[in-house]
Coordinates of C-alpha atoms and ligand atoms in Angstrom, one line a residue:
M18 CA -30.3 14.3 -29.9
A19 CA -34.0 14.2 -29.0
Q20 CA -34.5 11.3 -31.4
H21 CA -31.8 9.4 -29.7
Y22 CA -33.5 10.1 -26.4
Y23 CA -36.8 8.7 -27.6
V24 CA -35.2 5.6 -29.1
S25 CA -33.4 4.9 -25.8
L26 CA -36.6 5.5 -23.9
L27 CA -38.6 3.2 -26.2
L28 CA -35.9 0.5 -25.9
F29 CA -35.9 0.9 -22.2
F30 CA -39.7 0.4 -21.9
F31 CA -39.5 -2.5 -24.4
F32 CA -36.9 -4.3 -22.4
S33 CA -38.3 -3.6 -19.0
T34 CA -41.7 -4.8 -20.2
F35 CA -40.1 -7.8 -21.8
T36 CA -38.2 -8.7 -18.7
L37 CA -41.4 -8.4 -16.6
I38 CA -43.3 -10.6 -19.0
T39 CA -40.6 -13.3 -19.2
N40 CA -40.1 -13.2 -15.4
S41 CA -43.8 -13.8 -14.8
M42 CA -43.9 -16.4 -17.5
S43 CA -41.0 -18.5 -16.1
Q44 CA -42.1 -18.2 -12.5
M45 CA -44.4 -21.1 -12.1
V46 CA -45.4 -20.7 -8.4
P47 CA -45.5 -17.8 -6.0
A48 CA -43.1 -19.2 -3.4
V49 CA -41.2 -22.3 -2.3
F50 CA -41.0 -23.0 1.4
V51 CA -38.2 -25.5 2.2
F52 CA -38.1 -27.7 5.4
G53 CA -35.4 -30.2 6.0
D54 CA -31.8 -31.2 6.8
S55 CA -28.4 -30.8 5.2
L56 CA -29.5 -32.1 1.9
V57 CA -31.3 -28.8 1.4
D58 CA -29.6 -26.4 3.9
V59 CA -28.6 -23.2 2.0
G60 CA -27.0 -21.5 4.9
N61 CA -29.1 -21.6 8.1
N62 CA -26.5 -23.5 10.1
N63 CA -23.9 -20.7 9.4
H64 CA -25.9 -18.8 12.0
L65 CA -25.8 -21.6 14.6
S66 CA -22.6 -21.1 16.5
L67 CA -22.6 -24.4 18.3
S68 CA -23.5 -26.6 15.4
I69 CA -21.0 -29.2 14.2
A70 CA -23.1 -29.7 11.0
K71 CA -21.4 -27.0 9.0
A72 CA -20.2 -26.6 5.4
N73 CA -19.2 -23.0 5.2
F74 CA -15.6 -23.8 4.4
P75 CA -13.7 -25.3 1.4
H76 CA -13.8 -27.6 -0.4
N77 CA -17.6 -27.2 -0.2
G78 CA -18.8 -25.0 -3.0
V79 CA -15.8 -25.6 -5.2
D80 CA -18.2 -25.7 -8.2
F81 CA -20.5 -23.0 -6.8
V82 CA -20.6 -19.4 -8.3
G83 CA -17.4 -17.8 -7.3
K84 CA -16.2 -21.1 -5.7
K85 CA -18.0 -19.9 -2.6
A86 CA -18.6 -22.1 0.4
T87 CA -22.0 -21.0 1.4
G88 CA -23.0 -23.6 3.9
R89 CA -24.3 -26.0 1.3
F90 CA -23.1 -29.5 1.8
S91 CA -22.2 -29.9 -1.8
N92 CA -19.6 -29.1 -4.4
G93 CA -22.2 -26.8 -6.0
K94 CA -25.9 -26.4 -6.0
N95 CA -28.1 -28.6 -3.9
A96 CA -31.6 -30.0 -4.5
A97 CA -33.2 -26.9 -3.1
D98 CA -31.4 -24.7 -5.6
F99 CA -32.4 -26.9 -8.5
L100 CA -36.0 -27.0 -7.4
A101 CA -36.0 -23.2 -7.3
D102 CA -34.4 -23.1 -10.8
K103 CA -37.1 -25.4 -12.1
V104 CA -40.0 -23.2 -11.0
G105 CA -38.2 -19.9 -12.0
L106 CA -37.5 -18.5 -8.6
P107 CA -34.3 -17.6 -6.8
S108 CA -33.3 -20.1 -4.2
S109 CA -35.3 -19.6 -1.1
P110 CA -33.1 -17.7 1.3
P111 CA -32.1 -19.1 4.7
Y112 CA -34.6 -17.9 7.3
L113 CA -31.8 -17.1 9.9
S114 CA -30.1 -14.8 7.5
I115 CA -33.2 -12.6 6.8
R116 CA -35.3 -12.7 9.9
S117 CA -33.4 -9.9 11.5
A118 CA -33.1 -7.7 8.3
S119 CA -34.3 -4.2 9.0
N120 CA -36.6 -4.2 6.0
K121 CA -38.4 -7.4 5.8
T122 CA -41.1 -6.2 3.4
N123 CA -41.1 -8.7 0.5
A124 CA -38.2 -10.7 2.1
F125 CA -40.5 -13.7 2.6
I126 CA -42.8 -13.4 -0.4
G127 CA -40.9 -15.7 -2.8
G128 CA -40.3 -18.3 -0.1
V129 CA -37.9 -19.1 2.7
S130 CA -35.7 -22.0 3.7
F131 CA -35.8 -23.4 7.2
A132 CA -33.6 -26.4 6.4
S133 CA -30.8 -27.1 8.8
G134 CA -28.0 -29.6 8.7
G135 CA -28.4 -32.2 11.4
A136 CA -32.2 -31.7 11.7
G137 CA -34.5 -34.5 12.2
I138 CA -38.2 -35.2 12.5
L139 CA -37.8 -36.2 16.1
D140 CA -36.7 -33.6 18.6
G141 CA -33.4 -34.9 19.9
T142 CA -31.8 -35.9 16.6
D143 CA -30.5 -32.4 16.3
K144 CA -28.7 -32.8 19.6
L145 CA -26.4 -35.3 17.9
F146 CA -24.9 -32.4 16.0
K147 CA -24.8 -30.1 19.1
Q148 CA -27.1 -27.6 17.4
A149 CA -29.6 -27.8 14.5
I150 CA -33.1 -26.6 13.9
P151 CA -35.4 -29.6 14.4
L152 CA -38.5 -29.8 12.2
S153 CA -40.7 -28.7 15.2
K154 CA -38.8 -25.4 15.4
Q155 CA -38.7 -25.0 11.5
I156 CA -42.5 -25.1 11.6
E157 CA -42.6 -22.6 14.4
Y158 CA -40.4 -20.3 12.4
Y159 CA -42.7 -20.7 9.4
S160 CA -45.7 -19.7 11.5
T161 CA -44.1 -16.3 12.2
V162 CA -43.5 -15.9 8.4
F163 CA -47.1 -16.9 7.9
T164 CA -48.3 -14.2 10.3
E165 CA -46.1 -11.5 8.7
L166 CA -47.2 -12.3 5.2
V167 CA -50.8 -12.2 6.2
Q168 CA -50.3 -8.8 7.8
Q169 CA -48.5 -7.6 4.6
I170 CA -50.9 -8.7 1.9
G171 CA -54.1 -9.5 3.8
T172 CA -55.8 -12.7 4.6
V173 CA -57.5 -13.4 1.3
E174 CA -54.4 -12.7 -0.8
A175 CA -52.2 -14.6 1.6
Q176 CA -54.5 -17.6 1.4
K177 CA -54.3 -17.7 -2.4
H178 CA -50.5 -17.1 -2.2
F179 CA -50.0 -20.1 0.2
S180 CA -52.3 -22.4 -1.6
K181 CA -50.3 -22.1 -4.8
S182 CA -46.9 -22.2 -3.1
L183 CA -44.8 -25.3 -2.8
Y184 CA -43.9 -26.8 0.7
A185 CA -40.9 -29.0 0.1
L186 CA -39.8 -31.4 2.9
V187 CA -36.5 -33.3 2.8
I188 CA -36.0 -34.9 6.2
G189 CA -35.8 -38.2 8.1
S190 CA -32.2 -39.4 7.1
N191 CA -30.7 -38.1 10.3
D192 CA -33.2 -39.8 12.6
I193 CA -32.4 -43.1 10.9
L194 CA -28.6 -42.5 10.7
G195 CA -28.7 -41.4 14.4
Y196 CA -30.3 -44.8 15.2
F197 CA -28.0 -47.0 13.0
G198 CA -25.0 -44.9 12.1
G199 CA -23.0 -44.7 15.3
L200 CA -23.6 -41.0 15.7
G201 CA -23.8 -41.5 19.5
S202 CA -27.6 -41.7 19.8
N203 CA -29.0 -44.0 22.4
L204 CA -32.4 -44.2 20.8
H205 CA -31.7 -47.8 19.9
L206 CA -31.5 -48.7 23.6
K207 CA -35.1 -47.6 24.2
N208 CA -36.9 -48.3 20.9
T209 CA -37.1 -50.9 18.2
P210 CA -36.5 -49.7 14.7
Q211 CA -40.2 -50.3 14.0
E212 CA -41.0 -48.0 16.9
L213 CA -38.5 -45.4 15.5
T214 CA -40.0 -45.3 12.0
D215 CA -43.6 -45.4 13.3
S216 CA -43.0 -42.4 15.6
M217 CA -41.2 -40.6 12.8
A218 CA -44.2 -41.0 10.5
L219 CA -46.6 -40.1 13.3
M220 CA -44.7 -36.9 14.1
L221 CA -44.4 -36.0 10.4
K222 CA -48.1 -36.3 10.0
G223 CA -48.7 -33.8 12.9
Y224 CA -46.2 -31.4 11.3
L225 CA -47.9 -31.6 7.9
K226 CA -51.2 -30.9 9.4
Q227 CA -49.8 -27.8 11.1
L228 CA -48.6 -26.6 7.8
Y229 CA -52.0 -27.3 6.3
N230 CA -53.5 -25.1 9.1
L231 CA -51.0 -22.4 8.1
G232 CA -52.1 -22.4 4.4
A233 CA -50.1 -25.2 2.8
R234 CA -51.9 -27.1 0.1
K235 CA -49.1 -28.4 -2.2
F236 CA -46.5 -30.7 -0.7
V237 CA -43.3 -31.9 -2.2
M238 CA -42.3 -34.8 0.0
V239 CA -38.9 -36.2 -0.7
G240 CA -38.4 -39.7 0.7
V241 CA -35.3 -41.0 2.4
G242 CA -32.6 -42.3 0.1
A243 CA -30.9 -45.7 0.3
I244 CA -28.7 -44.1 3.0
G245 CA -27.2 -47.5 3.9
C246 CA -25.2 -47.0 0.7
C247 CA -23.7 -43.6 1.6
P248 CA -19.9 -43.7 2.1
S249 CA -20.1 -43.4 5.9
Q250 CA -22.3 -46.4 6.1
R251 CA -20.3 -48.5 3.6
N252 CA -17.3 -47.7 5.7
Q253 CA -18.9 -49.5 8.6
N254 CA -19.3 -52.7 6.6
K255 CA -16.0 -54.7 6.3
T256 CA -16.9 -55.6 2.7
G257 CA -17.6 -52.0 1.7
A258 CA -21.1 -53.0 0.7
C259 CA -24.3 -51.1 1.7
K260 CA -25.6 -51.5 5.3
E261 CA -28.6 -53.6 4.8
E262 CA -30.4 -52.7 8.0
T263 CA -30.2 -49.0 7.4
N264 CA -31.6 -49.4 3.9
Y265 CA -34.3 -51.7 5.1
W266 CA -35.6 -49.3 7.7
S267 CA -35.2 -46.3 5.3
N268 CA -37.5 -48.1 2.9
K269 CA -39.9 -49.0 5.7
F270 CA -40.1 -45.3 6.7
N271 CA -40.8 -44.3 3.1
Q272 CA -43.7 -46.8 3.0
N273 CA -45.1 -45.2 6.1
V274 CA -44.8 -41.8 4.5
K275 CA -46.7 -43.1 1.5
S276 CA -49.6 -44.3 3.6
L277 CA -49.7 -41.3 5.7
L278 CA -50.0 -39.0 2.7
Q279 CA -52.7 -41.1 1.3
E280 CA -54.6 -40.9 4.6
M281 CA -54.1 -37.1 4.7
K282 CA -55.5 -36.8 1.2
T283 CA -58.7 -38.6 2.2
E284 CA -59.0 -36.5 5.4
L285 CA -58.1 -33.1 3.9
K286 CA -59.5 -33.2 0.4
D287 CA -57.9 -30.0 -0.8
I288 CA -54.3 -31.1 -0.5
N289 CA -52.1 -32.4 -3.2
Y290 CA -48.6 -33.8 -3.1
V291 CA -45.7 -35.4 -4.8
L292 CA -43.8 -38.2 -3.1
F293 CA -40.3 -38.7 -4.5
D294 CA -38.8 -42.2 -4.4
T295 CA -35.3 -41.0 -3.7
Y296 CA -34.5 -44.5 -2.4
N297 CA -34.9 -46.3 -5.8
V298 CA -33.5 -43.4 -7.9
L299 CA -30.3 -43.5 -5.8
L300 CA -30.2 -47.3 -6.1
N301 CA -30.4 -46.9 -9.9
F302 CA -27.4 -44.6 -9.8
I303 CA -25.5 -47.3 -7.9
Q304 CA -26.6 -50.3 -10.1
K305 CA -26.5 -48.6 -13.5
P306 CA -24.0 -45.7 -13.1
A307 CA -23.2 -45.4 -16.8
D308 CA -26.9 -44.6 -17.6
Y309 CA -26.5 -41.4 -15.5
G310 CA -22.9 -40.5 -16.3
F311 CA -21.4 -41.7 -13.1
T312 CA -18.2 -43.9 -12.7
E313 CA -17.8 -43.8 -8.9
V314 CA -20.8 -44.7 -6.8
K315 CA -19.1 -45.9 -3.5
A316 CA -16.4 -43.4 -2.5
A317 CA -16.9 -39.8 -1.6
C318 CA -15.3 -37.2 -3.8
C319 CA -14.1 -35.2 -0.8
G320 CA -12.6 -36.7 2.3
L321 CA -9.8 -38.9 3.5
G322 CA -9.3 -42.6 4.2
N323 CA -11.3 -45.7 3.2
L324 CA -13.9 -44.5 0.6
N325 CA -12.9 -41.0 1.6
A326 CA -15.2 -41.6 4.5
N327 CA -12.9 -41.7 7.5
V328 CA -12.5 -37.9 7.5
P329 CA -15.3 -35.6 6.3
C330 CA -14.8 -32.9 3.7
L331 CA -12.7 -30.6 5.8
P332 CA -10.2 -28.1 4.4
I333 CA -7.4 -30.7 5.1
A334 CA -9.2 -33.3 3.0
Q335 CA -8.6 -33.9 -0.7
Y336 CA -11.3 -33.8 -3.4
C337 CA -11.6 -35.6 -6.7
P338 CA -10.7 -33.7 -9.9
K339 CA -14.0 -34.7 -11.7
R340 CA -17.1 -34.1 -9.6
T341 CA -19.6 -35.0 -12.3
D342 CA -18.7 -38.7 -12.3
H343 CA -19.2 -39.1 -8.5
V344 CA -22.6 -39.8 -6.8
F345 CA -21.4 -38.7 -3.4
W346 CA -19.7 -35.4 -2.7
D347 CA -18.8 -36.2 0.9
L348 CA -19.4 -39.1 3.3
Y349 CA -23.2 -38.3 3.5
H350 CA -24.2 -35.9 0.7
P351 CA -24.7 -36.2 -3.1
T352 CA -22.8 -34.2 -5.6
E353 CA -24.4 -31.4 -7.6
A354 CA -24.7 -33.8 -10.5
A355 CA -26.7 -36.3 -8.5
A356 CA -28.9 -33.6 -6.9
K357 CA -29.7 -32.3 -10.4
I358 CA -30.9 -35.7 -11.6
F359 CA -33.1 -36.1 -8.4
V360 CA -34.8 -32.8 -9.1
D361 CA -35.2 -33.4 -12.8
T362 CA -36.9 -36.7 -11.9
I363 CA -39.2 -35.0 -9.3
F364 CA -40.2 -32.5 -11.9
D365 CA -40.8 -34.7 -15.0
G366 CA -40.4 -38.3 -13.8
S367 CA -42.8 -41.1 -14.3
Q368 CA -45.2 -42.4 -11.6
Q369 CA -42.7 -45.1 -10.8
Y370 CA -40.5 -42.5 -9.1
V371 CA -43.0 -39.6 -8.3
Y372 CA -46.2 -40.7 -6.7
P373 CA -49.0 -40.0 -7.5
I374 CA -48.0 -37.2 -10.0
N375 CA -44.9 -35.4 -10.8
L376 CA -44.2 -31.8 -9.8
R377 CA -45.0 -30.4 -13.2
K378 CA -48.5 -31.8 -12.8
L379 CA -48.8 -30.7 -9.1
I380 CA -48.0 -27.1 -10.1
A381 CA -50.6 -27.2 -12.9
L382 CA -53.4 -28.2 -10.4
Ligands
LIG411 C1 -37.8 -2.9 1.3 O1 -38.8 -1.9 1.2 C2 -39.5 -1.6 0.0 C3 -40.8 -0.8 0.2 O2 -40.5 0.4 0.9 C4 -39.8 -2.9 -0.8 O3 -40.3 -2.5 -2.1 C5 -38.6 -3.8 -0.9 O4 -38.8 -4.9 -1.6 C6 -38.2 -4.1 0.6 N1 -37.6 -5.4 0.9 C7 -36.3 -5.7 0.7 C8 -36.0 -7.1 1.2 O5 -35.4 -5.0 0.3
LIG412 C1 -22.1 -56.0 4.7 O1 -22.2 -56.4 3.3 C2 -22.6 -57.7 3.0 C3 -22.4 -58.0 1.5 O2 -21.0 -57.9 1.2 C4 -24.0 -57.9 3.5 O3 -24.4 -59.2 3.2 C5 -24.1 -57.6 4.9 O4 -25.4 -57.6 5.4 C6 -23.5 -56.2 5.2 N1 -23.5 -55.9 6.7 C7 -24.3 -55.1 7.3 C8 -24.1 -54.8 8.7 O5 -25.2 -54.5 6.7

């Protein structure tokens, strides 16, 4: 009897030590803080009662664990989930679901997501969706997390913690879609597209500096995709081709982001970043689908009407039997399969797509 007891005890220690070691070995960064829009929302908008940018109903999540509609605008995991997987952390939980928890000790330590469907860089873009958390507010929320973590682990430890953590930003599409996409914005009446993309870059730079002042040193900046090719935009072109203007200005904005990051790096020497060329990787999917395992690059998987883009992915809509061969899940968002390739490329891609270094190298710095 006693011997059995010792063996179990030994096994117990062996396995718990083993688990501890493997956990710490696979976890590559202390935390991931996520800022952005529906491309990376993991459930914040479930808590916004007025928002029309919601995905907490079927058929969203049809390929997620338990077929659960969690608020992700995807058939399965989104890019934020794959990013967390890559660095060995659980997906950063939605800020709005944990901020009122009775016991917040350690709740924020592995990262938090502030991403919200419908969010933009510019205040006002969120209004097109009735309610969303604009980037300005996401940063404000982060500053409260910053303060709490500093109180919990002390200034010196917190500084170390933040400097090794990742600050991922996936935002800008809604500002551009709001301008070109017939979402009811009147920005185009007051501004040229040049003014739009310039002010987006200017605001973004201010927000990145705020994050810097709140400890951020490693940025993962995800550029805007060729969003003129998403089903909702193709649906606005009689030929079903991509909307050139939307793509043109998305690309312009990305160039602005590239220069602003270069400027920031010369001003603030101790930052480092990855800038992902979502635009061209998405175009690759569309131009050489077979290379990536796709067969349908125009139509959404879930929706109704022309290109399944007349009606969004609501419970009354239909969805395709095979999600892995579609680039787009619904009229705006990529499938899980597409999101996975994005993140694989961010992590290990060549300089052609991740500038100036990939995420694996950023983490090693
Ligand atoms: C709750 O409190 C304990 C410390 O008393 C802590 O170890 C634990 O991780 C806390 N946080 C959460 C989110 O449960
Ligand atoms: C619609 O598609 C055609 C190609 O078929 C393209 O030349 C044209 O610029 C597109 N229209 C818009 C508004 O982008």
